[in-house]
PDB file of C-alpha atoms in Angstrom:
ATOM      1  CA  MET A 143    -173.076 107.908  91.983  1.00 59.00           C
ATOM      2  CA  GLN A 144    -169.610 106.365  92.175  1.00 68.00           C
ATOM      3  CA  HIS A 145    -167.098 108.106  94.422  1.00 76.00           C
ATOM      4  CA  LEU A 146    -163.415 108.125  93.527  1.00 77.00           C
ATOM      5  CA  SER A 147    -160.784 106.982  96.011  1.00 87.00           C
ATOM      6  CA  PRO A 148    -158.726 109.803  97.601  1.00 91.00           C
ATOM      7  CA  ILE A 149    -155.775 108.926  95.316  1.00 91.00           C
ATOM      8  CA  LYS A 150    -157.994 108.997  92.213  1.00 90.00           C
ATOM      9  CA  GLU A 151    -159.515 112.322  93.358  1.00 94.00           C
ATOM     10  CA  LEU A 152    -156.053 113.839  93.812  1.00 95.00           C
ATOM     11  CA  LYS A 153    -154.864 112.522  90.438  1.00 94.00           C
ATOM     12  CA  LYS A 154    -157.955 113.992  88.777  1.00 95.00           C
ATOM     13  CA  LYS A 155    -157.288 117.391  90.396  1.00 97.00           C
ATOM     14  CA  LEU A 156    -153.580 117.354  89.422  1.00 97.00           C
ATOM     15  CA  ARG A 157    -154.487 116.221  85.875  1.00 97.00           C
ATOM     16  CA  LEU A 158    -156.988 119.039  85.368  1.00 97.00           C
ATOM     17  CA  GLU A 159    -154.592 121.668  86.774  1.00 98.00           C
ATOM     18  CA  ALA A 160    -151.644 120.490  84.641  1.00 98.00           C
ATOM     19  CA  LEU A 161    -153.774 120.292  81.492  1.00 98.00           C
ATOM     20  CA  GLY A 162    -155.126 123.774  82.256  1.00 98.00           C
ATOM     21  CA  ARG A 163    -151.551 125.111  82.342  1.00 98.00           C
ATOM     22  CA  ARG A 164    -150.749 123.277  79.089  1.00 98.00           C
ATOM     23  CA  ASP A 165    -153.906 124.602  77.378  1.00 98.00           C
ATOM     24  CA  ALA A 166    -152.899 128.139  78.407  1.00 98.00           C
ATOM     25  CA  LEU A 167    -149.617 127.974  76.435  1.00 98.00           C
ATOM     26  CA  VAL A 168    -149.821 130.090  73.301  1.00 97.00           C
ATOM     27  CA  PRO A 169    -149.638 128.106  70.031  1.00 96.00           C
ATOM     28  CA  GLU A 170    -146.376 129.818  68.987  1.00 97.00           C
ATOM     29  CA  PHE A 171    -144.734 128.695  72.237  1.00 98.00           C
ATOM     30  CA  ARG A 172    -145.995 125.118  71.770  1.00 97.00           C
ATOM     31  CA  ILE A 173    -144.532 125.005  68.237  1.00 97.00           C
ATOM     32  CA  GLU A 174    -141.143 126.361  69.392  1.00 98.00           C
ATOM     33  CA  ALA A 175    -141.087 124.081  72.432  1.00 98.00           C
ATOM     34  CA  SER A 176    -141.995 121.047  70.276  1.00 98.00           C
ATOM     35  CA  MET A 177    -139.056 121.853  67.970  1.00 98.00           C
ATOM     36  CA  ARG A 178    -136.729 122.135  70.998  1.00 98.00           C
ATOM     37  CA  ILE A 179    -138.070 118.814  72.299  1.00 98.00           C
ATOM     38  CA  ALA A 180    -137.233 117.238  68.922  1.00 98.00           C
ATOM     39  CA  ASP A 181    -133.688 118.685  69.001  1.00 98.00           C
ATOM     40  CA  PHE A 182    -133.055 117.503  72.581  1.00 98.00           C
ATOM     41  CA  GLY A 183    -134.583 114.094  71.870  1.00 98.00           C
ATOM     42  CA  LEU A 184    -132.516 113.518  68.727  1.00 97.00           C
ATOM     43  CA  ALA A 185    -129.349 114.547  70.581  1.00 97.00           C
ATOM     44  CA  ALA A 186    -129.991 112.439  73.694  1.00 96.00           C
ATOM     45  CA  ILE A 187    -131.992 109.318  72.767  1.00 95.00           C
ATOM     46  CA  SER A 188    -129.823 106.381  71.740  1.00 92.00           C
ATOM     47  CA  LEU A 189    -131.403 103.744  69.503  1.00 93.00           C
ATOM     48  CA  GLU A 190    -130.446 100.218  68.577  1.00 89.00           C
ATOM     49  CA  PRO A 191    -130.636  99.541  64.810  1.00 83.00           C
ATOM     50  CA  GLY A 192    -134.220  98.591  63.904  1.00 87.00           C
ATOM     51  CA  ALA A 193    -135.617  99.894  67.218  1.00 96.00           C
ATOM     52  CA  ILE A 194    -139.402 100.096  67.271  1.00 98.00           C
ATOM     53  CA  VAL A 195    -140.518 103.464  68.607  1.00 98.00           C
ATOM     54  CA  SER A 196    -144.099 104.252  69.565  1.00 98.00           C
ATOM     55  CA  GLY A 197    -145.109 107.871  69.544  1.00 97.00           C
ATOM     56  CA  PHE A 198    -148.378 109.742  69.288  1.00 95.00           C
ATOM     57  CA  TRP A 199    -150.007 112.215  66.921  1.00 91.00           C
ATOM     58  CA  PRO A 200    -150.779 115.447  68.807  1.00 91.00           C
ATOM     59  CA  ILE A 201    -154.298 116.108  70.038  1.00 90.00           C
ATOM     60  CA  ARG A 202    -155.548 119.272  71.734  1.00 92.00           C
ATOM     61  CA  SER A 203    -152.569 121.133  73.259  1.00 96.00           C
ATOM     62  CA  GLU A 204    -150.101 118.204  73.330  1.00 96.00           C
ATOM     63  CA  VAL A 205    -146.457 118.380  72.308  1.00 97.00           C
ATOM     64  CA  ASP A 206    -146.151 117.892  68.543  1.00 97.00           C
ATOM     65  CA  LEU A 207    -143.925 114.804  68.366  1.00 97.00           C
ATOM     66  CA  ARG A 208    -143.841 114.608  64.587  1.00 96.00           C
ATOM     67  CA  PRO A 209    -140.456 116.380  64.134  1.00 97.00           C
ATOM     68  CA  LEU A 210    -138.873 113.995  66.670  1.00 98.00           C
ATOM     69  CA  LEU A 211    -140.553 110.891  65.227  1.00 97.00           C
ATOM     70  CA  PHE A 212    -139.476 111.709  61.679  1.00 95.00           C
ATOM     71  CA  GLY A 213    -135.922 112.416  62.898  1.00 96.00           C
ATOM     72  CA  LEU A 214    -135.843 109.018  64.624  1.00 97.00           C
ATOM     73  CA  ARG A 215    -137.116 107.363  61.437  1.00 95.00           C
ATOM     74  CA  GLU A 216    -134.208 108.951  59.537  1.00 94.00           C
ATOM     75  CA  ARG A 217    -131.945 107.110  62.007  1.00 94.00           C
ATOM     76  CA  GLY A 218    -133.504 103.766  61.171  1.00 94.00           C
ATOM     77  CA  ALA A 219    -136.273 103.489  63.753  1.00 96.00           C
ATOM     78  CA  ARG A 220    -139.533 101.775  62.840  1.00 97.00           C
ATOM     79  CA  LEU A 221    -142.394 103.976  64.020  1.00 97.00           C
ATOM     80  CA  CYS A 222    -145.784 102.997  65.374  1.00 97.00           C
ATOM     81  CA  LEU A 223    -148.785 104.847  66.789  1.00 96.00           C
ATOM     82  CA  PRO A 224    -151.435 103.700  69.267  1.00 94.00           C
ATOM     83  CA  ALA A 225    -154.865 102.615  68.077  1.00 92.00           C
ATOM     84  CA  ILE A 226    -157.697 102.100  70.533  1.00 88.00           C
ATOM     85  CA  ILE A 227    -159.154  98.635  69.929  1.00 89.00           C
ATOM     86  CA  ASP A 228    -161.767  98.551  72.688  1.00 87.00           C
ATOM     87  CA  LYS A 229    -162.407 100.121  76.100  1.00 83.00           C
ATOM     88  CA  GLN A 230    -159.419  98.224  77.560  1.00 86.00           C
ATOM     89  CA  THR A 231    -156.830  97.904  74.813  1.00 89.00           C
ATOM     90  CA  ILE A 232    -154.502  99.859  72.593  1.00 92.00           C
ATOM     91  CA  LEU A 233    -152.288  98.267  69.952  1.00 94.00           C
ATOM     92  CA  PHE A 234    -149.399  99.931  68.135  1.00 97.00           C
ATOM     93  CA  ARG A 235    -149.684  99.984  64.341  1.00 96.00           C
ATOM     94  CA  GLU A 236    -146.714 100.671  62.085  1.00 97.00           C
ATOM     95  CA  LEU A 237    -146.501 104.176  60.656  1.00 96.00           C
ATOM     96  CA  VAL A 238    -145.065 104.108  57.143  1.00 91.00           C
ATOM     97  CA  ARG A 239    -144.502 106.997  54.783  1.00 88.00           C
ATOM     98  CA  GLY A 240    -147.461 107.743  52.551  1.00 86.00           C
ATOM     99  CA  ALA A 241    -149.956 105.454  54.334  1.00 85.00           C
ATOM    100  CA  PRO A 242    -153.410 106.951  54.904  1.00 87.00           C
ATOM    101  CA  MET A 243    -154.261 108.042  58.442  1.00 90.00           C
ATOM    102  CA  ILE A 244    -157.572 107.012  59.977  1.00 87.00           C
ATOM    103  CA  ASP A 245    -159.495 107.861  63.144  1.00 85.00           C
ATOM    104  CA  THR A 246    -158.059 105.627  65.895  1.00 81.00           C
ATOM    105  CA  GLY A 247    -160.204 106.738  68.846  1.00 73.00           C
ATOM    106  CA  PHE A 248    -159.872 109.323  71.649  1.00 73.00           C
ATOM    107  CA  GLY A 249    -159.602 112.084  69.033  1.00 79.00           C
ATOM    108  CA  THR A 250    -156.389 110.629  67.561  1.00 82.00           C
ATOM    109  CA  VAL A 251    -155.442 109.479  64.085  1.00 87.00           C
ATOM    110  CA  GLY A 252    -153.094 106.692  63.093  1.00 89.00           C
ATOM    111  CA  PRO A 253    -152.257 103.971  60.586  1.00 93.00           C
ATOM    112  CA  PRO A 254    -155.078 101.895  59.060  1.00 90.00           C
ATOM    113  CA  VAL A 255    -156.284  98.490  60.320  1.00 91.00           C
ATOM    114  CA  GLU A 256    -154.174  96.586  57.792  1.00 92.00           C
ATOM    115  CA  ALA A 257    -150.913  98.143  59.096  1.00 94.00           C
ATOM    116  CA  PRO A 258    -148.673  95.643  60.951  1.00 95.00           C
ATOM    117  CA  VAL A 259    -148.997  95.595  64.741  1.00 96.00           C
ATOM    118  CA  LEU A 260    -145.608  96.156  66.408  1.00 97.00           C
ATOM    119  CA  ASP A 261    -144.290  95.782  69.967  1.00 97.00           C
ATOM    120  CA  PRO A 262    -142.399  98.996  70.770  1.00 98.00           C
ATOM    121  CA  THR A 263    -138.968  98.777  72.394  1.00 96.00           C
ATOM    122  CA  LEU A 264    -139.043 102.523  73.131  1.00 97.00           C
ATOM    123  CA  MET A 265    -142.292 104.243  74.047  1.00 98.00           C
ATOM    124  CA  LEU A 266    -142.635 108.012  73.869  1.00 98.00           C
ATOM    125  CA  VAL A 267    -145.501 108.321  76.317  1.00 96.00           C
ATOM    126  CA  PRO A 268    -148.123 111.085  76.368  1.00 95.00           C
ATOM    127  CA  LEU A 269    -149.144 112.325  79.805  1.00 96.00           C
ATOM    128  CA  ALA A 270    -151.109 114.946  81.672  1.00 97.00           C
ATOM    129  CA  ALA A 271    -148.648 115.459  84.566  1.00 98.00           C
ATOM    130  CA  PHE A 272    -145.325 114.136  85.897  1.00 98.00           C
ATOM    131  CA  ASP A 273    -143.128 114.541  88.963  1.00 97.00           C
ATOM    132  CA  VAL A 274    -139.376 114.528  89.688  1.00 95.00           C
ATOM    133  CA  ARG A 275    -139.454 110.797  90.529  1.00 95.00           C
ATOM    134  CA  GLY A 276    -140.660 109.805  87.066  1.00 96.00           C
ATOM    135  CA  HIS A 277    -144.240 109.065  87.996  1.00 96.00           C
ATOM    136  CA  ARG A 278    -146.890 110.155  85.502  1.00 96.00           C
ATOM    137  CA  ILE A 279    -150.580 110.869  85.419  1.00 96.00           C
ATOM    138  CA  GLY A 280    -152.152 109.845  82.132  1.00 93.00           C
ATOM    139  CA  TYR A 281    -155.480 110.969  80.775  1.00 91.00           C
ATOM    140  CA  GLY A 282    -157.372 108.688  83.147  1.00 86.00           C
ATOM    141  CA  ALA A 283    -158.344 105.759  80.917  1.00 87.00           C
ATOM    142  CA  GLY A 284    -155.349 103.539  81.827  1.00 88.00           C
ATOM    143  CA  TYR A 285    -154.607 102.479  78.231  1.00 90.00           C
ATOM    144  CA  TYR A 286    -150.837 102.912  78.516  1.00 92.00           C
ATOM    145  CA  ASP A 287    -150.622 101.173  81.918  1.00 90.00           C
ATOM    146  CA  ARG A 288    -152.391  98.134  80.438  1.00 92.00           C
ATOM    147  CA  ALA A 289    -150.374  98.239  77.180  1.00 94.00           C
ATOM    148  CA  ILE A 290    -147.081  98.335  79.131  1.00 94.00           C
ATOM    149  CA  ALA A 291    -148.224  95.460  81.385  1.00 92.00           C
ATOM    150  CA  HIS A 292    -149.256  93.452  78.289  1.00 93.00           C
ATOM    151  CA  LEU A 293    -145.844  94.015  76.648  1.00 95.00           C
ATOM    152  CA  GLN A 294    -144.039  92.983  79.848  1.00 93.00           C
ATOM    153  CA  ILE A 295    -146.059  89.733  79.993  1.00 94.00           C
ATOM    154  CA  LYS A 296    -144.811  89.047  76.435  1.00 94.00           C
ATOM    155  CA  GLY A 297    -141.230  89.625  77.612  1.00 95.00           C
ATOM    156  CA  VAL A 298    -140.895  93.059  75.988  1.00 94.00           C
ATOM    157  CA  ASN A 299    -139.687  95.670  78.482  1.00 93.00           C
ATOM    158  CA  PRO A 300    -139.919  98.917  76.543  1.00 95.00           C
ATOM    159  CA  ARG A 301    -137.958 101.967  77.603  1.00 96.00           C
ATOM    160  CA  LEU A 302    -140.484 104.581  78.750  1.00 97.00           C
ATOM    161  CA  ILE A 303    -139.806 108.246  78.043  1.00 98.00           C
ATOM    162  CA  GLY A 304    -142.567 110.699  78.903  1.00 98.00           C
ATOM    163  CA  VAL A 305    -142.999 113.714  76.643  1.00 98.00           C
ATOM    164  CA  ALA A 306    -144.535 116.909  77.991  1.00 98.00           C
ATOM    165  CA  PHE A 307    -144.053 120.621  78.513  1.00 98.00           C
ATOM    166  CA  ASP A 308    -142.279 121.831  81.670  1.00 98.00           C
ATOM    167  CA  CYS A 309    -145.532 123.391  82.905  1.00 98.00           C
ATOM    168  CA  GLN A 310    -146.997 119.886  83.343  1.00 98.00           C
ATOM    169  CA  GLN A 311    -144.657 119.059  86.230  1.00 98.00           C
ATOM    170  CA  VAL A 312    -146.322 118.681  89.625  1.00 98.00           C
ATOM    171  CA  GLU A 313    -144.751 118.318  93.048  1.00 96.00           C
ATOM    172  CA  THR A 314    -145.755 114.692  93.643  1.00 96.00           C
ATOM    173  CA  VAL A 315    -147.831 112.226  91.677  1.00 96.00           C
ATOM    174  CA  PRO A 316    -149.613 109.877  94.094  1.00 93.00           C
ATOM    175  CA  ASP A 317    -148.472 106.503  92.801  1.00 85.00           C
ATOM    176  CA  GLU A 318    -150.364 103.233  92.942  1.00 82.00           C
ATOM    177  CA  PRO A 319    -148.983  99.659  92.813  1.00 81.00           C
ATOM    178  CA  HIS A 320    -149.767  99.229  89.083  1.00 75.00           C
ATOM    179  CA  ASP A 321    -147.955 102.450  88.079  1.00 81.00           C
ATOM    180  CA  VAL A 322    -144.756 101.951  86.096  1.00 85.00           C
ATOM    181  CA  PRO A 323    -142.336 104.872  86.504  1.00 92.00           C
ATOM    182  CA  LEU A 324    -140.766 106.516  83.465  1.00 96.00           C
ATOM    183  CA  GLU A 325    -137.078 106.097  82.639  1.00 96.00           C
ATOM    184  CA  ALA A 326    -136.893 109.768  81.630  1.00 98.00           C
ATOM    185  CA  ILE A 327    -138.933 112.848  80.782  1.00 98.00           C
ATOM    186  CA  LEU A 328    -138.366 114.896  77.630  1.00 98.00           C
ATOM    187  CA  THR A 329    -139.463 118.535  77.786  1.00 98.00           C
ATOM    188  CA  GLU A 330    -138.386 121.806  76.173  1.00 98.00           C
ATOM    189  CA  SER A 331    -135.657 121.974  78.866  1.00 98.00           C
ATOM    190  CA  GLY A 332    -134.073 118.699  77.768  1.00 98.00           C
ATOM    191  CA  LEU A 333    -134.071 114.986  78.600  1.00 97.00           C
ATOM    192  CA  ARG A 334    -134.006 114.210  82.322  1.00 97.00           C
ATOM    193  CA  HIS A 335    -133.325 110.660  83.503  1.00 96.00           C
ATOM    194  CA  PHE A 336    -134.819 109.318  86.720  1.00 93.00           C
ATOM    195  CA  SER A 337    -132.895 106.991  89.017  1.00 75.00           C
TER     196      SER A 337
END
Protein backbone atom coordinates (compact mmCIF):
# COMPACT_ATOMS: atom_id res chain seq x y z
CA MET A 1 0.00 0.00 0.00
CA GLN A 2 1.31 3.42 -1.01
CA HIS A 3 1.86 5.92 1.79
CA LEU A 4 1.32 9.62 1.18
CA SER A 5 4.01 12.17 2.03
CA PRO A 6 3.32 14.26 5.17
CA ILE A 7 2.35 17.24 2.96
CA LYS A 8 -0.05 15.10 0.91
CA GLU A 9 -1.53 13.64 4.12
CA LEU A 10 -2.11 17.12 5.53
CA LYS A 11 -3.64 18.36 2.26
CA LYS A 12 -5.96 15.35 2.21
CA LYS A 13 -7.07 16.06 5.80
CA LEU A 14 -7.63 19.79 5.10
CA ARG A 15 -9.48 18.94 1.85
CA LEU A 16 -11.86 16.52 3.58
CA GLU A 17 -12.54 18.95 6.45
CA ALA A 18 -13.19 21.92 4.12
CA LEU A 19 -15.43 19.86 1.84
CA GLY A 20 -17.30 18.58 4.91
CA ARG A 21 -18.02 22.19 5.93
CA ARG A 22 -19.12 23.02 2.37
CA ASP A 23 -21.38 19.94 2.18
CA ALA A 24 -23.01 21.01 5.47
CA LEU A 25 -24.22 24.33 3.99
CA VAL A 26 -27.96 24.26 3.40
CA PRO A 27 -28.99 24.47 -0.28
CA GLU A 28 -30.81 27.79 0.25
CA PHE A 29 -27.61 29.33 1.64
CA ARG A 30 -25.56 27.99 -1.29
CA ILE A 31 -28.01 29.53 -3.79
CA GLU A 32 -27.97 32.92 -2.02
CA ALA A 33 -24.19 32.85 -1.61
CA SER A 34 -23.73 31.91 -5.30
CA MET A 35 -25.87 34.93 -6.29
CA ARG A 36 -23.76 37.19 -4.03
CA ILE A 37 -20.60 35.73 -5.56
CA ALA A 38 -21.96 36.60 -9.02
CA ASP A 39 -22.76 40.18 -7.92
CA PHE A 40 -19.32 40.70 -6.35
CA GLY A 41 -17.57 39.10 -9.32
CA LEU A 42 -19.40 41.23 -11.89
CA ALA A 43 -18.64 44.37 -9.88
CA ALA A 44 -14.95 43.60 -9.30
CA ILE A 45 -13.57 41.54 -12.21
CA SER A 46 -12.24 43.66 -15.06
CA LEU A 47 -12.13 42.06 -18.51
CA GLU A 48 -10.37 42.95 -21.73
CA PRO A 49 -12.67 42.83 -24.79
CA GLY A 50 -12.81 39.25 -26.09
CA ALA A 51 -11.33 37.80 -22.87
CA ILE A 52 -11.56 34.03 -22.68
CA VAL A 53 -12.92 32.97 -19.30
CA SER A 54 -12.88 29.39 -18.06
CA GLY A 55 -15.40 28.47 -15.42
CA PHE A 56 -16.97 25.26 -14.22
CA TRP A 57 -20.45 23.75 -14.02
CA PRO A 58 -21.30 23.02 -10.37
CA ILE A 59 -20.97 19.49 -9.03
CA ARG A 60 -21.93 18.29 -5.56
CA SER A 61 -21.98 21.28 -3.17
CA GLU A 62 -19.85 23.67 -5.27
CA VAL A 63 -20.59 27.34 -5.85
CA ASP A 64 -23.00 27.72 -8.77
CA LEU A 65 -20.94 29.87 -11.16
CA ARG A 66 -23.57 30.03 -13.88
CA PRO A 67 -24.99 33.47 -12.90
CA LEU A 68 -21.45 34.93 -12.92
CA LEU A 69 -20.45 33.21 -16.17
CA PHE A 70 -23.56 34.39 -18.00
CA GLY A 71 -23.03 37.93 -16.66
CA LEU A 72 -19.45 37.88 -17.97
CA ARG A 73 -20.70 36.64 -21.35
CA GLU A 74 -23.06 39.63 -21.49
CA ARG A 75 -19.93 41.79 -21.16
CA GLY A 76 -18.31 40.16 -24.17
CA ALA A 77 -16.33 37.33 -22.60
CA ARG A 78 -15.95 34.04 -24.47
CA LEU A 79 -16.68 31.21 -22.05
CA CYS A 80 -15.15 27.77 -21.83
CA LEU A 81 -15.48 24.78 -19.50
CA PRO A 82 -12.98 22.05 -18.64
CA ALA A 83 -13.23 18.62 -20.23
CA ILE A 84 -11.18 15.72 -18.93
CA ILE A 85 -9.31 14.19 -21.87
CA ASP A 86 -7.33 11.51 -20.04
CA LYS A 87 -5.93 10.83 -16.56
CA GLN A 88 -3.46 13.73 -16.96
CA THR A 89 -5.16 16.38 -19.08
CA ILE A 90 -8.04 18.81 -19.17
CA LEU A 91 -8.80 21.04 -22.14
CA PHE A 92 -11.16 24.01 -22.18
CA ARG A 93 -13.98 23.82 -24.72
CA GLU A 94 -16.00 26.86 -25.77
CA LEU A 95 -19.42 27.19 -24.18
CA VAL A 96 -21.89 28.71 -26.63
CA ARG A 97 -25.57 29.40 -26.13
CA GLY A 98 -27.81 26.52 -27.10
CA ALA A 99 -25.04 23.92 -27.55
CA PRO A 100 -25.76 20.50 -26.05
CA MET A 101 -23.95 19.59 -22.84
CA ILE A 102 -22.24 16.22 -22.54
CA ASP A 103 -20.57 14.25 -19.75
CA THR A 104 -16.99 15.56 -19.51
CA GLY A 105 -15.66 13.37 -16.68
CA PHE A 106 -15.36 13.71 -12.88
CA GLY A 107 -19.15 14.11 -12.64
CA THR A 108 -19.12 17.32 -14.72
CA VAL A 109 -20.84 18.32 -17.94
CA GLY A 110 -19.59 20.61 -20.66
CA PRO A 111 -19.54 21.44 -24.36
CA PRO A 112 -19.33 18.60 -26.91
CA VAL A 113 -16.13 17.28 -28.54
CA GLU A 114 -16.61 19.39 -31.66
CA ALA A 115 -16.60 22.66 -29.64
CA PRO A 116 -13.47 24.79 -30.21
CA VAL A 117 -10.67 24.38 -27.66
CA LEU A 118 -9.72 27.74 -26.13
CA ASP A 119 -6.82 28.97 -23.98
CA PRO A 120 -8.36 30.92 -21.08
CA THR A 121 -6.90 34.31 -20.15
CA LEU A 122 -8.92 34.31 -16.91
CA MET A 123 -9.53 31.09 -15.01
CA LEU A 124 -12.25 30.85 -12.38
CA VAL A 125 -10.77 27.94 -10.47
CA PRO A 126 -12.70 25.39 -8.41
CA LEU A 127 -11.07 24.32 -5.15
CA ALA A 128 -11.56 22.38 -1.96
CA ALA A 129 -9.71 24.78 0.38
CA PHE A 130 -7.72 28.04 0.31
CA ASP A 131 -5.68 30.17 2.69
CA VAL A 132 -5.01 33.91 3.17
CA ARG A 133 -1.86 33.71 1.01
CA GLY A 134 -3.75 32.56 -2.07
CA HIS A 135 -2.69 28.94 -1.97
CA ARG A 136 -5.35 26.38 -2.86
CA ILE A 137 -6.03 22.71 -2.38
CA GLY A 138 -7.79 21.19 -5.37
CA TYR A 139 -9.66 17.93 -5.46
CA GLY A 140 -6.44 15.92 -5.51
CA ALA A 141 -6.11 14.93 -9.17
CA GLY A 142 -3.82 17.84 -10.18
CA TYR A 143 -5.70 18.64 -13.41
CA TYR A 144 -5.66 22.41 -12.91
CA ASP A 145 -1.98 22.50 -11.86
CA ARG A 146 -1.05 20.69 -15.09
CA ALA A 147 -3.43 22.78 -17.24
CA ILE A 148 -1.96 26.03 -15.85
CA ALA A 149 1.61 24.76 -16.41
CA HIS A 150 0.68 23.75 -19.99
CA LEU A 151 -0.79 27.21 -20.71
CA GLN A 152 2.32 28.91 -19.28
CA ILE A 153 4.57 26.80 -21.56
CA LYS A 154 2.48 28.12 -24.49
CA GLY A 155 3.07 31.68 -23.27
CA VAL A 156 -0.44 32.15 -21.87
CA ASN A 157 -0.36 33.36 -18.26
CA PRO A 158 -4.00 33.26 -17.21
CA ARG A 159 -5.23 35.28 -14.27
CA LEU A 160 -6.26 32.79 -11.56
CA ILE A 161 -9.25 33.58 -9.37
CA GLY A 162 -10.39 30.87 -6.98
CA VAL A 163 -14.12 30.57 -6.31
CA ALA A 164 -15.36 29.09 -3.05
CA PHE A 165 -17.49 29.65 0.02
CA ASP A 166 -15.95 31.38 3.05
CA CYS A 167 -16.22 28.14 5.04
CA GLN A 168 -13.57 26.58 2.78
CA GLN A 169 -10.81 28.83 4.14
CA VAL A 170 -8.13 27.07 6.18
CA GLU A 171 -5.33 28.55 8.25
CA THR A 172 -2.45 27.44 6.01
CA VAL A 173 -2.28 25.35 2.87
CA PRO A 174 1.02 23.45 2.80
CA ASP A 175 2.42 24.53 -0.55
CA GLU A 176 4.68 22.55 -2.84
CA PRO A 177 7.07 23.84 -5.54
CA HIS A 178 4.61 23.13 -8.40
CA ASP A 179 1.75 25.05 -6.73
CA VAL A 180 0.75 28.28 -8.46
CA PRO A 181 -0.86 30.77 -6.06
CA LEU A 182 -4.15 32.45 -6.93
CA GLU A 183 -4.34 36.15 -7.81
CA ALA A 184 -7.57 36.45 -5.82
CA ILE A 185 -10.36 34.51 -4.14
CA LEU A 186 -14.04 35.21 -4.79
CA THR A 187 -16.44 34.20 -2.02
CA GLU A 188 -19.81 35.40 -0.73
CA SER A 189 -17.87 38.07 1.22
CA GLY A 190 -16.38 39.59 -1.93
CA LEU A 191 -13.24 39.48 -4.08
CA ARG A 192 -9.99 39.44 -2.11
CA HIS A 193 -6.68 40.00 -3.90
CA PHE A 194 -3.47 38.39 -2.68
CA SER A 195 -0.14 40.20 -2.82
